[in-house]
Coordinates of C-alpha atoms in Angstrom, one line a residue:
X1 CA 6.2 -25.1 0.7
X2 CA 9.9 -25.0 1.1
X3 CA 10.3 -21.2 0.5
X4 CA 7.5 -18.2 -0.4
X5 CA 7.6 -19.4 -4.0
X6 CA 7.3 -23.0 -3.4
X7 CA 4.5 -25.4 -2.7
X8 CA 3.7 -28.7 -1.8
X9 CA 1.4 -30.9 -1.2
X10 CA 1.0 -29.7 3.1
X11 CA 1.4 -26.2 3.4
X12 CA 4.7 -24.9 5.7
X13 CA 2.7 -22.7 7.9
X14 CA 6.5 -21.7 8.9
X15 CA 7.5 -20.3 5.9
X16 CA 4.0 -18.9 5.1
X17 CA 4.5 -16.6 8.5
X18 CA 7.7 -15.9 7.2
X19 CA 6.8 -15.0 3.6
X20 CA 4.2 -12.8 4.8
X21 CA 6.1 -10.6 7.2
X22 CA 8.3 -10.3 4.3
X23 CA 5.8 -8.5 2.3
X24 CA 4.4 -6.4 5.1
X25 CA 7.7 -4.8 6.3
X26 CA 8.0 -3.8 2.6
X27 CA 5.3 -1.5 3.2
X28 CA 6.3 -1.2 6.8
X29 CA 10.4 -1.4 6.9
X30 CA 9.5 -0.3 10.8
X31 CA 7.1 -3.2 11.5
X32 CA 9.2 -4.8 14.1
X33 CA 9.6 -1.7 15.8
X34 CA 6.4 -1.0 16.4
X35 CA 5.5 -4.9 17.8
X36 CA 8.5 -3.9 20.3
X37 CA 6.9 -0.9 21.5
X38 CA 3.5 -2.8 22.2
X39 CA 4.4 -5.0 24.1
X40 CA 6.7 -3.3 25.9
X41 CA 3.2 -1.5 27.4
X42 CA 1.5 -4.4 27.5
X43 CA 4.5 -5.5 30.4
X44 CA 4.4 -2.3 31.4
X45 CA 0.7 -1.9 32.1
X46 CA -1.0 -5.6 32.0
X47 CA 2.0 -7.4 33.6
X48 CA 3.9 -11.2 32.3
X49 CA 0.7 -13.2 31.7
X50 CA -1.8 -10.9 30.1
X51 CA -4.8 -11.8 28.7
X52 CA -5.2 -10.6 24.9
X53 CA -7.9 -10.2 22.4
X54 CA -5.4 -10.1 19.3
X55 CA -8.0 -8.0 17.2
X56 CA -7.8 -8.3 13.4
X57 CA -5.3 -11.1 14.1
X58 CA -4.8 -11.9 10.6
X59 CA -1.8 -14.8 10.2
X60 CA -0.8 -14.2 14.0
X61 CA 1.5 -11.6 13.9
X62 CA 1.2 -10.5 17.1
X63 CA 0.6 -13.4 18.9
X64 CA 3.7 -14.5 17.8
X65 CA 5.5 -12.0 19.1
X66 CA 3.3 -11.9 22.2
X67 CA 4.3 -15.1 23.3
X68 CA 8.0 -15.5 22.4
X69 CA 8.6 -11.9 24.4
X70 CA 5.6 -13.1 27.5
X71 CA 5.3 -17.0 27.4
X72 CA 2.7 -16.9 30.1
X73 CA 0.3 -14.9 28.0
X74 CA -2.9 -15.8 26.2
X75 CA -4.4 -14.6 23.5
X76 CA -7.1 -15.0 21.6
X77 CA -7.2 -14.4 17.7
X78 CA -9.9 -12.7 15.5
X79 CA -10.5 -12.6 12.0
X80 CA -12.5 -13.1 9.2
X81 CA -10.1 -14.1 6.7
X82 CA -9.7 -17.9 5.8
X83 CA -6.8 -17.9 4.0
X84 CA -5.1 -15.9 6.8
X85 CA -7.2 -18.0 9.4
X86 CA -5.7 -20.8 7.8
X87 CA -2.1 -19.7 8.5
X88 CA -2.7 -18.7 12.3
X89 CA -4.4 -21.9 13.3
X90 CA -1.5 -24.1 11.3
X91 CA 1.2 -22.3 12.7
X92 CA -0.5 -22.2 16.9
X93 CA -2.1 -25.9 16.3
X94 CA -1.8 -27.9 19.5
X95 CA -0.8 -24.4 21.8
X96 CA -4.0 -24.3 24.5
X97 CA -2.7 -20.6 25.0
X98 CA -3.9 -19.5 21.3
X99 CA -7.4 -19.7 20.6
X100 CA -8.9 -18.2 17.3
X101 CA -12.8 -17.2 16.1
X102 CA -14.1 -16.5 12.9
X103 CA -15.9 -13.2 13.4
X104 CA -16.7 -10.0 11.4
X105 CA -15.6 -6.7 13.2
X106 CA -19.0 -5.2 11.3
X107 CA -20.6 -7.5 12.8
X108 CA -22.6 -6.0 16.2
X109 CA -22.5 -9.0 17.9
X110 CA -19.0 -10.2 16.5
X111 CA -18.1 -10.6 20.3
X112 CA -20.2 -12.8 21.6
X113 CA -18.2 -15.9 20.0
X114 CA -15.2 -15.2 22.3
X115 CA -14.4 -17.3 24.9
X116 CA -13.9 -14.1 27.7
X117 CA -16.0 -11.6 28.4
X118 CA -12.7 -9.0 29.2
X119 CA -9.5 -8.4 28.1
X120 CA -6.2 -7.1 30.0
X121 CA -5.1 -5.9 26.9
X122 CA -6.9 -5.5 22.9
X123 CA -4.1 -5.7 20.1
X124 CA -4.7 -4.7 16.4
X125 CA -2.1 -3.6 13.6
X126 CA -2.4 -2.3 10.2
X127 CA -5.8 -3.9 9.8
X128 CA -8.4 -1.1 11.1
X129 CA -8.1 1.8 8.2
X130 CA -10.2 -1.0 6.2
X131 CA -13.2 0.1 8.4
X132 CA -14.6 3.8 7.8
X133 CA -14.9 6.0 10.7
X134 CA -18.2 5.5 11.8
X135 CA -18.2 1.9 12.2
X136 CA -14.5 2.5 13.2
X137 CA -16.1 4.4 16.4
X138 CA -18.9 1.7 17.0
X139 CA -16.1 -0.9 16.9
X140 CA -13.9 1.3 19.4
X141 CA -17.1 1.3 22.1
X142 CA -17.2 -2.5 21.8
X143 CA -13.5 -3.3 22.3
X144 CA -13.9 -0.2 25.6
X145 CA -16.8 -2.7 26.6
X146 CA -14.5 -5.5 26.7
X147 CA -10.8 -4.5 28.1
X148 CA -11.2 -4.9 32.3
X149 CA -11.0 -1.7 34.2
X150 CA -6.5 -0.7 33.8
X151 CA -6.5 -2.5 30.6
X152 CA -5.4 -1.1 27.3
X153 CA -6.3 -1.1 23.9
X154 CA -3.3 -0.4 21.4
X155 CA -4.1 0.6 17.3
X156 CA -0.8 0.6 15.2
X157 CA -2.0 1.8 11.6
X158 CA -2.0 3.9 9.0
X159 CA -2.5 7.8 10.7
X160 CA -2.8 10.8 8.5
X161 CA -2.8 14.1 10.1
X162 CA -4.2 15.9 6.8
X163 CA -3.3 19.0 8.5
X164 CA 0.3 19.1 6.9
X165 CA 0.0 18.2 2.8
X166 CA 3.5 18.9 2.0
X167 CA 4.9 16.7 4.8
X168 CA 2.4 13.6 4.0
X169 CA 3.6 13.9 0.0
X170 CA 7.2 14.3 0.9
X171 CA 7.2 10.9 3.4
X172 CA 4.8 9.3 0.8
X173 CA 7.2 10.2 -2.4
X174 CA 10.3 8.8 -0.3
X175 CA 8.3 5.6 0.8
X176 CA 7.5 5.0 -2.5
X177 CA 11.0 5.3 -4.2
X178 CA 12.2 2.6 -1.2
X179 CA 9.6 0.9 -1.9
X180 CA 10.3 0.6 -5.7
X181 CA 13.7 -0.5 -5.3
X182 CA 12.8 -2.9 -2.7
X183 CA 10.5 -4.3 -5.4
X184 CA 13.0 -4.1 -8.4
X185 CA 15.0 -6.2 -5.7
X186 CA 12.8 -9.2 -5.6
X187 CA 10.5 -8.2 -2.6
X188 CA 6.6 -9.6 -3.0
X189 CA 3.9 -7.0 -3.0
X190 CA 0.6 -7.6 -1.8
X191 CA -0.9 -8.2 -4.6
X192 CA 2.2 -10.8 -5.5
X193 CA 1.4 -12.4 -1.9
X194 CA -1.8 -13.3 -2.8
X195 CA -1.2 -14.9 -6.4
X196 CA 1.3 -17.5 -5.2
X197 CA -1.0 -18.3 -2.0
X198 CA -3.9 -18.9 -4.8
X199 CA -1.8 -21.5 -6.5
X200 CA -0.9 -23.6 -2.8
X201 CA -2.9 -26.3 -2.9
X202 CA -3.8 -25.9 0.7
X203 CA -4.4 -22.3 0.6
X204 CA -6.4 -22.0 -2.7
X205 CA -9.2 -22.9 -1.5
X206 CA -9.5 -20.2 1.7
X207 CA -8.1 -18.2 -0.6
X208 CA -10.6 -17.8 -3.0
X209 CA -13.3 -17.5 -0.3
X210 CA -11.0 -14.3 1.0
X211 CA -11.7 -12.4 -2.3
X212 CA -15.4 -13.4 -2.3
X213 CA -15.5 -11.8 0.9
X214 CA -13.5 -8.2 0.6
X215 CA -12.6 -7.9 -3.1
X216 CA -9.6 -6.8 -4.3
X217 CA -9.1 -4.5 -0.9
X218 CA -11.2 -2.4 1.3
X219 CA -11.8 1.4 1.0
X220 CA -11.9 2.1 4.7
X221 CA -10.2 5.8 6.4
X222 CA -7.3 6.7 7.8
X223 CA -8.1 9.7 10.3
X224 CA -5.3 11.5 12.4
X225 CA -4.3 10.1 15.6
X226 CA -6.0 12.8 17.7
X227 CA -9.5 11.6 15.9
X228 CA -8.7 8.1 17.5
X229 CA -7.8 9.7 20.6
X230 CA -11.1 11.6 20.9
X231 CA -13.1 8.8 19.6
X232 CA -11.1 6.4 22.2
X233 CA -12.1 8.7 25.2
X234 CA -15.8 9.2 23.7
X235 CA -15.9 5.7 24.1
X236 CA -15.4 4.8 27.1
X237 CA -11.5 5.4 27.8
X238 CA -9.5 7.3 30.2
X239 CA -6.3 8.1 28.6
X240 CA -5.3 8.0 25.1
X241 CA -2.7 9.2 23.1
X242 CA 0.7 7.6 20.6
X243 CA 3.2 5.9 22.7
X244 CA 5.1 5.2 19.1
X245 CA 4.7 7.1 15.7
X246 CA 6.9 6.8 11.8
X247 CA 6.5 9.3 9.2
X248 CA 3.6 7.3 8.0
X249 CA 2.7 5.0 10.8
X250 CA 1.1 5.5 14.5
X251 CA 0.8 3.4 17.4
X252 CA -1.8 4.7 19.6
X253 CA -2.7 3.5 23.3
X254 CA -5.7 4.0 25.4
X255 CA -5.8 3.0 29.0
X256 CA -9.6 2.1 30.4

């Protein structure tokens, strides 16, 4: 693949990292900025060569930028999705920083396939509303179970404080007219994303095991960031609260 509508015979995990970004930030036109304001905590609170659990790691978003902004990191990916599996372990073969496991977050035991038993720092973005609160809050005692004593956990996702109806329908209305002309531009959709990865002849395959395994998409929640907060501290935490926040969008840190 030479370009996100191209394929070839080898995939060009390159330009499927790139191609995918590209249809996130049309969603997220802040996406980078958020990934900035991580890791600036992770430096700030787990120092130059953290050890990460990249949680929900999807095509290695974070990693990525993990490693270009602290090269002495390591990190550790999680997911369940092939197709996006496929596109991590491509793009990170031959690094002995990145390591990836196949687990599912439902899973009670999903941990015990990682290579650490603790964490200096537990990274997940726009990949937890797909779980519903309660298994959300069981999830949230695991990861406390596994970042060391000073280490954080960081959640940038989808936050709605359904306190203020007016406000969330005005930001959704304007998001959705960008989002529109973005689209009428050229600019891939999810949906759009997916067709063209089921016609790579390296990525059908996983790719059709990804929709045996979620459908179409999940119907998880998307509580306010004070329910993560409270759950966070329920669970185990010290501190928690947003170190970063959109319109739409929250990035919320808790400190063990």
């Amino acid at each position: 693949m030479t370009d996100a509508h191209t394929t070839t015979a080898a995939a060009d995990w390159h330009a499927w990292q790139e191609s995918w970004d590209r249809q996130q930030e049309w969603y997220m036109p802040d996406r980078e900025e958020r990934f900035r304001v991580m890791l600036d905590m992770v430096e700030a609170l787990a120092g130059p060569a953290p050890r990460v659990l990249d949680l929900a790691c999807g095509t290695g978003t974070i990693t990525s930028r993990l490693l270009t902004r602290l090269p002495d990191a390591t990190s550790t990916g999680v997911d369940l999705d092939p197709a996006l599996l496929a596109i991590a372990e491509g793009t990170f073969a031959g690094d002995r920083r990145v390591t990836f496991v196949t687990a599912d977050l439902k899973d009670p035991g999903w941990a015990d396939a990682l290579p650490y038993d603790s964490y200096d720092a537990v990274l997940t973005a726009t990949a937890l509303h797909w779980l519903h609160r309660e298994p959300l809050a069981d999830l949230y005692g695991h990861i406390a179970g596994l970042v060391r004593d000073g280490g954080v956990f960081m959640n940038a996702d989808h936050m709605i404080d359904e306190t203020t109806p007016r406000i969330n329908a005005a930001e959704r209305a304007r998001r959705h007219a960008h989002m529109d002309r973005a689209r009428a531009d050229g600019a891939l959709d999810w949906a759009e994303w997916w067709r063209l990865a089921a016609q790579d002849p390296v990525l059908a395959e996983p790719t059709a095991r990804r929709f045996e395994i979620y459908g179409e998409h999940a119907d998880g929640d998307m509580p306010s960031p004070a329910w993560h907060a409270r759950v966070l501290r329920e669970k185990g935490f010290g501190e928690a609260r947003p170190v970063w926040c959109s319109p739409s969008d929250t990035l919320l840190l808790a400190l063990k």
